[in-house]
Backbone as a chain_set.jsonl record, in Angstrom:
{"seq": "XXXXXXXXXXXXXXXXXXXXXXXXXXXXXXXXXXXXXXXXXXXXXXXXXXXXXXXXXXXXXXXXXXXXXXXXXXXXXXXXXXXXXXXXXXXXXXXXXXXXXXXXXXXXXXXXXXXXX", "coords": {"N": [[112.922, 60.565, 98.614], [113.659, 60.768, 96.001], [111.652, 62.033, 94.704], [111.961, 64.72, 94.879], [112.685, 66.561, 92.714], [110.268, 66.424, 91.204], [108.431, 67.335, 93.083], [109.372, 69.944, 93.406], [108.886, 71.047, 90.831], [106.106, 70.735, 90.704], [105.476, 72.42, 92.809], [106.235, 74.873, 91.724], [104.188, 75.229, 89.851], [101.898, 75.242, 91.533], [102.485, 77.357, 93.393], [102.851, 79.559, 91.646], [100.347, 79.675, 90.34], [98.614, 80.035, 92.542], [99.57, 82.5, 93.602], [99.098, 84.19, 91.403], [96.253, 84.111, 91.051], [95.463, 84.924, 93.592], [96.404, 87.569, 93.613], [94.841, 88.56, 91.497], [92.126, 88.233, 92.427], [92.219, 89.697, 94.815], [92.625, 92.22, 93.802], [90.22, 92.578, 92.385], [88.326, 92.428, 94.458], [89.164, 94.345, 96.431], [89.872, 96.522, 94.929], [92.517, 97.302, 94.518], [96.078, 96.859, 94.164], [98.286, 94.701, 95.709], [100.901, 93.995, 95.231], [103.346, 94.407, 92.62], [104.91, 93.162, 89.922], [105.734, 94.177, 87.518], [108.086, 95.388, 86.596], [109.936, 93.423, 86.718], [111.787, 90.78, 85.159], [110.342, 88.312, 83.026], [107.599, 88.311, 83.888], [104.071, 87.882, 84.542], [101.538, 89.762, 83.652], [102.313, 91.469, 85.7], [101.614, 90.249, 88.026], [102.789, 87.855, 88.846], [106.19, 86.708, 88.932], [108.931, 85.02, 87.415], [111.304, 84.624, 88.961], [110.536, 84.989, 91.731], [108.573, 83.067, 91.899], [110.116, 80.771, 91.613], [111.613, 80.994, 93.987], [109.572, 80.748, 95.949], [108.745, 78.142, 95.33], [111.07, 76.681, 95.885], [111.276, 77.139, 98.659], [108.87, 75.911, 99.461], [109.41, 73.249, 98.781], [111.595, 72.69, 100.47], [110.315, 73.034, 102.946], [108.436, 70.928, 102.792], [109.977, 68.553, 102.648], [111.908, 68.743, 104.691], [111.343, 70.5, 106.923], [108.587, 70.2, 107.783], [108.411, 67.362, 108.385], [110.009, 67.316, 110.731], [108.514, 68.946, 112.443], [106.179, 67.415, 112.65], [107.2, 65.131, 113.938], [107.867, 66.326, 116.379], [105.316, 67.164, 117.274], [104.097, 64.717, 117.695], [105.05, 63.994, 120.121], [103.7, 65.467, 121.956], [100.934, 65.605, 124.154], [97.425, 64.897, 123.5], [95.495, 66.623, 124.713], [96.972, 68.938, 125.343], [97.745, 69.705, 122.763], [95.224, 70.308, 121.743], [94.485, 72.567, 123.262], [96.533, 74.359, 122.496], [95.914, 74.522, 119.762], [93.36, 75.733, 119.802], [94.017, 78.214, 120.921], [95.791, 79.232, 118.959], [94.057, 79.293, 116.72], [92.182, 81.152, 117.633], [93.787, 83.471, 117.86], [94.444, 83.772, 115.166], [91.896, 84.296, 114.047], [91.215, 86.713, 115.364], [93.273, 88.347, 114.379], [92.615, 88.347, 111.639], [90.098, 89.599, 111.647], [90.776, 92.102, 112.738], [92.625, 92.985, 110.802], [90.947, 93.187, 108.608], [89.209, 95.215, 109.389], [90.935, 97.351, 109.902], [92.897, 97.832, 107.663], [96.26, 97.743, 106.32], [97.9, 99.282, 108.154], [100.293, 98.73, 109.203], [103.637, 99.594, 109.716], [105.65, 100.175, 106.914], [104.193, 98.56, 105.227], [102.463, 98.503, 102.125], [100.19, 99.46, 99.541], [99.717, 99.109, 96.154], [98.031, 101.282, 94.402], [95.426, 101.385, 91.937], [95.243, 103.501, 89.06]], "CA": [[113.816, 61.649, 98.254], [113.772, 60.861, 94.544], [110.551, 62.852, 94.202], [112.243, 66.137, 95.124], [112.503, 67.381, 91.494], [108.844, 66.487, 90.847], [107.801, 68.211, 94.074], [109.778, 71.311, 93.073], [108.152, 71.463, 89.631], [104.704, 70.865, 91.102], [105.417, 73.624, 93.648], [106.261, 76.024, 90.821], [102.834, 75.37, 89.301], [100.965, 75.611, 92.612], [102.804, 78.69, 93.916], [102.571, 80.549, 90.611], [98.892, 79.767, 90.152], [98.03, 80.613, 93.757], [99.912, 83.917, 93.688], [98.427, 84.91, 90.326], [94.827, 84.264, 91.328], [95.329, 85.739, 94.799], [96.546, 88.954, 93.163], [93.684, 88.902, 90.671], [90.91, 88.374, 93.223], [92.375, 90.814, 95.753], [92.404, 93.448, 93.037], [88.79, 92.691, 92.089], [87.558, 92.636, 95.691], [89.564, 95.551, 97.161], [90.178, 97.573, 93.959], [93.9, 97.723, 94.74], [97.091, 95.808, 93.947], [99.178, 94.628, 96.856], [102.259, 93.892, 94.698], [103.415, 94.594, 91.174], [106.187, 92.682, 89.399], [105.818, 94.631, 86.123], [109.451, 95.759, 86.235], [110.771, 92.218, 86.8], [111.796, 89.957, 83.953], [109.508, 87.111, 82.983], [106.403, 88.449, 84.725], [102.782, 87.719, 83.864], [100.636, 90.856, 84.038], [102.796, 92.078, 86.933], [101.062, 89.518, 89.172], [103.809, 86.899, 89.27], [107.4, 86.708, 88.123], [109.593, 83.722, 87.454], [112.262, 84.556, 90.065], [109.874, 84.771, 93.023], [107.9, 81.773, 91.841], [111.163, 79.794, 91.925], [111.93, 81.104, 95.418], [108.465, 80.137, 96.699], [108.771, 76.699, 95.086], [112.198, 76.145, 96.644], [110.882, 77.136, 100.077], [107.837, 74.887, 99.636], [110.073, 71.943, 98.727], [112.357, 72.563, 101.723], [109.328, 72.807, 104.013], [107.804, 69.616, 102.641], [110.889, 67.43, 102.892], [112.814, 68.881, 105.827], [110.795, 71.193, 108.093], [107.334, 69.589, 108.218], [108.642, 66.1, 109.104], [110.516, 67.622, 112.082], [107.379, 69.451, 113.222], [105.305, 66.265, 112.918], [107.855, 64.344, 114.986], [107.728, 67.071, 117.63], [103.919, 67.139, 117.687], [103.778, 63.361, 118.151], [105.504, 63.882, 121.503], [102.827, 66.293, 122.794], [99.668, 64.894, 124.355], [96.271, 65.392, 122.748], [94.854, 67.742, 125.411], [97.831, 70.106, 125.157], [97.608, 70.106, 121.359], [93.901, 70.919, 121.577], [94.548, 73.914, 123.841], [97.378, 75.156, 121.61], [95.164, 74.732, 118.517], [92.299, 76.714, 120.063], [94.665, 79.514, 121.108], [96.276, 79.692, 117.651], [92.896, 79.617, 115.894], [91.633, 82.405, 118.157], [94.684, 84.555, 117.438], [94.279, 83.904, 113.724], [90.611, 84.952, 113.787], [91.331, 88.1, 115.82], [94.131, 89.035, 113.414], [91.864, 88.543, 110.399], [89.063, 90.612, 111.886], [91.459, 93.383, 112.898], [93.193, 93.368, 109.51], [89.852, 93.564, 107.725], [88.661, 96.503, 109.833], [91.984, 98.371, 109.844], [93.945, 97.317, 106.762], [97.411, 98.516, 105.879], [98.41, 100.267, 109.106], [101.598, 98.283, 109.67], [104.718, 100.389, 109.129], [106.356, 99.515, 105.823], [103.246, 97.916, 104.32], [101.952, 99.425, 101.12], [99.309, 98.938, 98.516], [99.884, 99.795, 94.888], [96.679, 101.651, 93.961], [95.173, 101.556, 90.508], [94.944, 104.9, 88.696]], "C": [[113.935, 61.81, 96.739], [112.659, 61.714, 93.932], [110.795, 64.348, 94.38], [112.11, 66.976, 93.847], [111.028, 67.516, 91.084], [108.101, 67.41, 91.81], [108.118, 69.666, 93.772], [108.994, 71.83, 91.869], [106.669, 71.662, 89.946], [104.503, 72.119, 91.958], [105.465, 74.89, 92.812], [104.853, 76.286, 90.288], [101.852, 75.848, 90.366], [101.22, 77.033, 93.092], [102.484, 79.787, 92.895], [101.083, 80.768, 90.407], [98.229, 80.444, 91.347], [98.32, 82.109, 93.852], [99.181, 84.73, 92.62], [96.959, 85.166, 90.675], [94.556, 85.02, 92.622], [95.409, 87.212, 94.426], [95.316, 89.417, 92.392], [92.442, 89.163, 91.528], [91.027, 89.482, 94.268], [92.155, 92.143, 95.039], [90.922, 93.648, 92.745], [87.971, 93.024, 93.335], [87.865, 93.991, 96.33], [89.91, 96.724, 96.249], [91.564, 98.171, 94.196], [94.817, 96.544, 94.44], [98.058, 95.844, 95.114], [100.637, 94.502, 96.424], [102.205, 94.009, 93.188], [104.823, 94.215, 90.699], [106.423, 93.136, 87.964], [107.242, 94.943, 85.674], [110.421, 94.587, 86.316], [110.707, 91.461, 85.479], [110.87, 88.763, 84.132], [108.32, 87.181, 83.941], [105.164, 88.204, 83.874], [101.838, 88.754, 84.449], [101.052, 91.531, 85.348], [102.355, 91.338, 88.187], [102.046, 88.491, 89.728], [105.047, 87.11, 88.416], [108.149, 85.41, 88.398], [110.525, 83.587, 88.666], [111.573, 84.233, 91.389], [109.078, 83.474, 93.046], [108.899, 80.659, 92.14], [111.522, 79.803, 93.408], [110.837, 80.442, 96.249], [108.472, 78.615, 96.544], [109.919, 76.034, 95.849], [111.858, 76.071, 98.129], [109.82, 76.068, 100.358], [108.449, 73.494, 99.659], [110.88, 71.683, 99.996], [111.411, 72.293, 102.888], [108.795, 71.382, 103.969], [108.733, 68.472, 103.048], [111.693, 67.533, 104.186], [112.173, 69.483, 107.074], [109.555, 70.488, 108.633], [107.544, 68.241, 108.903], [109.162, 66.311, 110.53], [109.387, 68.103, 112.985], [106.437, 68.305, 113.59], [105.903, 65.385, 114.009], [107.726, 65.012, 116.347], [106.294, 66.998, 118.158], [103.482, 65.763, 118.19], [104.152, 63.159, 119.618], [104.614, 64.652, 122.488], [101.48, 65.586, 122.937], [98.493, 65.637, 123.702], [95.644, 66.629, 123.396], [95.666, 69.035, 125.227], [97.74, 70.618, 123.72], [96.272, 70.796, 121.103], [93.899, 72.354, 122.089], [95.368, 74.84, 122.94], [96.633, 75.482, 120.311], [94.082, 75.789, 118.691], [92.894, 78.108, 120.219], [95.132, 80.063, 119.754], [95.128, 80.07, 116.712], [92.276, 80.939, 116.335], [92.475, 83.599, 117.735], [94.55, 84.83, 115.943], [92.986, 84.661, 113.397], [90.642, 86.419, 114.201], [92.166, 88.91, 114.833], [93.385, 89.31, 112.11], [90.801, 89.616, 110.552], [89.696, 91.996, 111.98], [91.997, 93.879, 111.552], [92.119, 93.792, 108.521], [89.33, 94.954, 108.088], [89.671, 97.633, 109.72], [93.126, 97.887, 108.953], [95.101, 98.291, 106.594], [97.88, 99.578, 106.865], [99.764, 99.848, 109.681], [102.676, 99.089, 108.966], [105.44, 99.569, 108.053], [105.429, 98.821, 104.838], [102.783, 98.953, 103.297], [101.04, 98.697, 100.152], [99.542, 99.77, 97.265], [98.483, 100.048, 94.331], [96.599, 101.73, 92.455], [94.87, 103.026, 90.242], [93.521, 105.065, 88.265]], "O": [[114.279, 62.889, 96.257], [112.732, 62.074, 92.758], [109.923, 65.158, 94.064], [111.468, 68.026, 93.891], [110.592, 68.589, 90.668], [107.238, 68.182, 91.391], [107.245, 70.528, 93.868], [108.492, 72.953, 91.901], [106.057, 72.636, 89.509], [103.482, 72.798, 91.843], [104.81, 75.878, 93.146], [104.386, 77.425, 90.276], [101.063, 76.76, 90.12], [100.289, 77.831, 93.191], [101.913, 80.819, 93.246], [100.617, 81.903, 90.311], [97.384, 81.324, 91.181], [97.423, 82.899, 94.148], [98.7, 85.829, 92.895], [96.484, 86.299, 90.603], [93.529, 85.688, 92.743], [94.584, 88.014, 94.865], [94.813, 90.52, 92.605], [91.783, 90.192, 91.374], [90.034, 90.141, 94.576], [91.573, 93.073, 95.598], [90.418, 94.766, 92.847], [87.029, 93.813, 93.268], [86.948, 94.71, 96.729], [90.211, 97.812, 96.739], [91.76, 99.382, 94.089], [94.396, 95.387, 94.458], [98.586, 96.9, 95.462], [101.529, 94.872, 97.187], [101.18, 93.751, 92.559], [105.802, 94.878, 91.042], [107.236, 92.537, 87.26], [107.571, 94.781, 84.499], [111.605, 94.743, 86.015], [109.698, 91.499, 84.775], [110.653, 88.278, 85.243], [108.063, 86.248, 84.703], [105.204, 88.304, 82.648], [101.395, 88.639, 85.592], [100.208, 92.109, 86.032], [102.687, 91.755, 89.297], [102.122, 88.286, 90.94], [104.96, 87.63, 87.304], [108.017, 84.797, 89.458], [110.534, 82.547, 89.324], [111.979, 83.307, 92.091], [108.929, 82.852, 94.098], [108.569, 79.705, 92.844], [111.713, 78.749, 94.013], [111.133, 79.661, 97.153], [108.234, 77.887, 97.508], [109.753, 74.943, 96.395], [112.12, 75.061, 98.781], [109.875, 75.397, 101.389], [108.053, 72.652, 100.465], [110.849, 70.577, 100.536], [111.676, 71.425, 103.72], [108.716, 70.711, 104.997], [108.308, 67.531, 103.719], [112.119, 66.511, 104.725], [112.439, 69.016, 108.182], [109.483, 70.208, 109.83], [106.908, 67.988, 109.925], [108.794, 65.565, 111.438], [109.308, 67.715, 114.151], [105.953, 68.237, 114.72], [105.189, 64.942, 114.909], [107.5, 64.34, 117.353], [106.082, 66.794, 119.353], [102.585, 65.667, 119.027], [103.632, 62.26, 120.277], [104.755, 64.508, 123.703], [100.949, 65.039, 121.97], [98.569, 66.828, 123.402], [95.299, 67.582, 122.697], [95.096, 70.099, 124.984], [97.668, 71.826, 123.491], [96.201, 71.755, 120.336], [93.374, 73.253, 121.43], [94.955, 75.964, 122.653], [96.719, 76.607, 119.817], [93.905, 76.646, 117.826], [92.338, 79.08, 119.707], [94.892, 81.23, 119.442], [95.221, 81.062, 115.989], [91.889, 81.754, 115.498], [91.94, 84.62, 117.302], [94.544, 85.984, 115.513], [92.991, 85.565, 112.561], [90.151, 87.278, 113.469], [91.805, 90.036, 114.491], [93.513, 90.394, 111.541], [90.632, 90.453, 109.666], [89.21, 92.95, 111.373], [91.841, 95.05, 111.208], [92.355, 94.664, 107.685], [89.044, 95.768, 107.21], [89.285, 98.774, 109.463], [94.207, 97.569, 109.448], [94.935, 99.505, 106.712], [98.229, 100.682, 106.445], [100.314, 100.531, 110.545], [102.633, 99.249, 107.746], [105.792, 98.411, 108.273], [105.84, 98.52, 103.717], [102.727, 100.146, 103.595], [101.12, 97.481, 99.979], [99.561, 100.999, 97.323], [97.829, 99.125, 93.845], [97.563, 102.091, 91.78], [94.308, 103.714, 91.093], [93.102, 106.172, 87.926]]}, "num_chains": 1, "name": "protein.A"}
């Protein structure tokens, strides 16, 4: 538990870096911006901002210390065969979702892409 502050700081670095480069590469690959923090204080090129990086880091720290251990304890109670079936089903759903999202992007109500001029 004494590593919580270090985990939080490390999460700030990981979350900020991941979000920045995700934004950068998505823009290069798809020629569009999915989010823009330009109007937020303490942003870097509109790709990340300090407030949301802190929120992501806080959530990551909570997940790491409180949620994931509970999930691991729960999974230890499930037999291997059942876990295998659940894993295959979840992987299949994930792959179908990725294929569908690639072929028909941005059709979910409320979703938007900030296009470059």
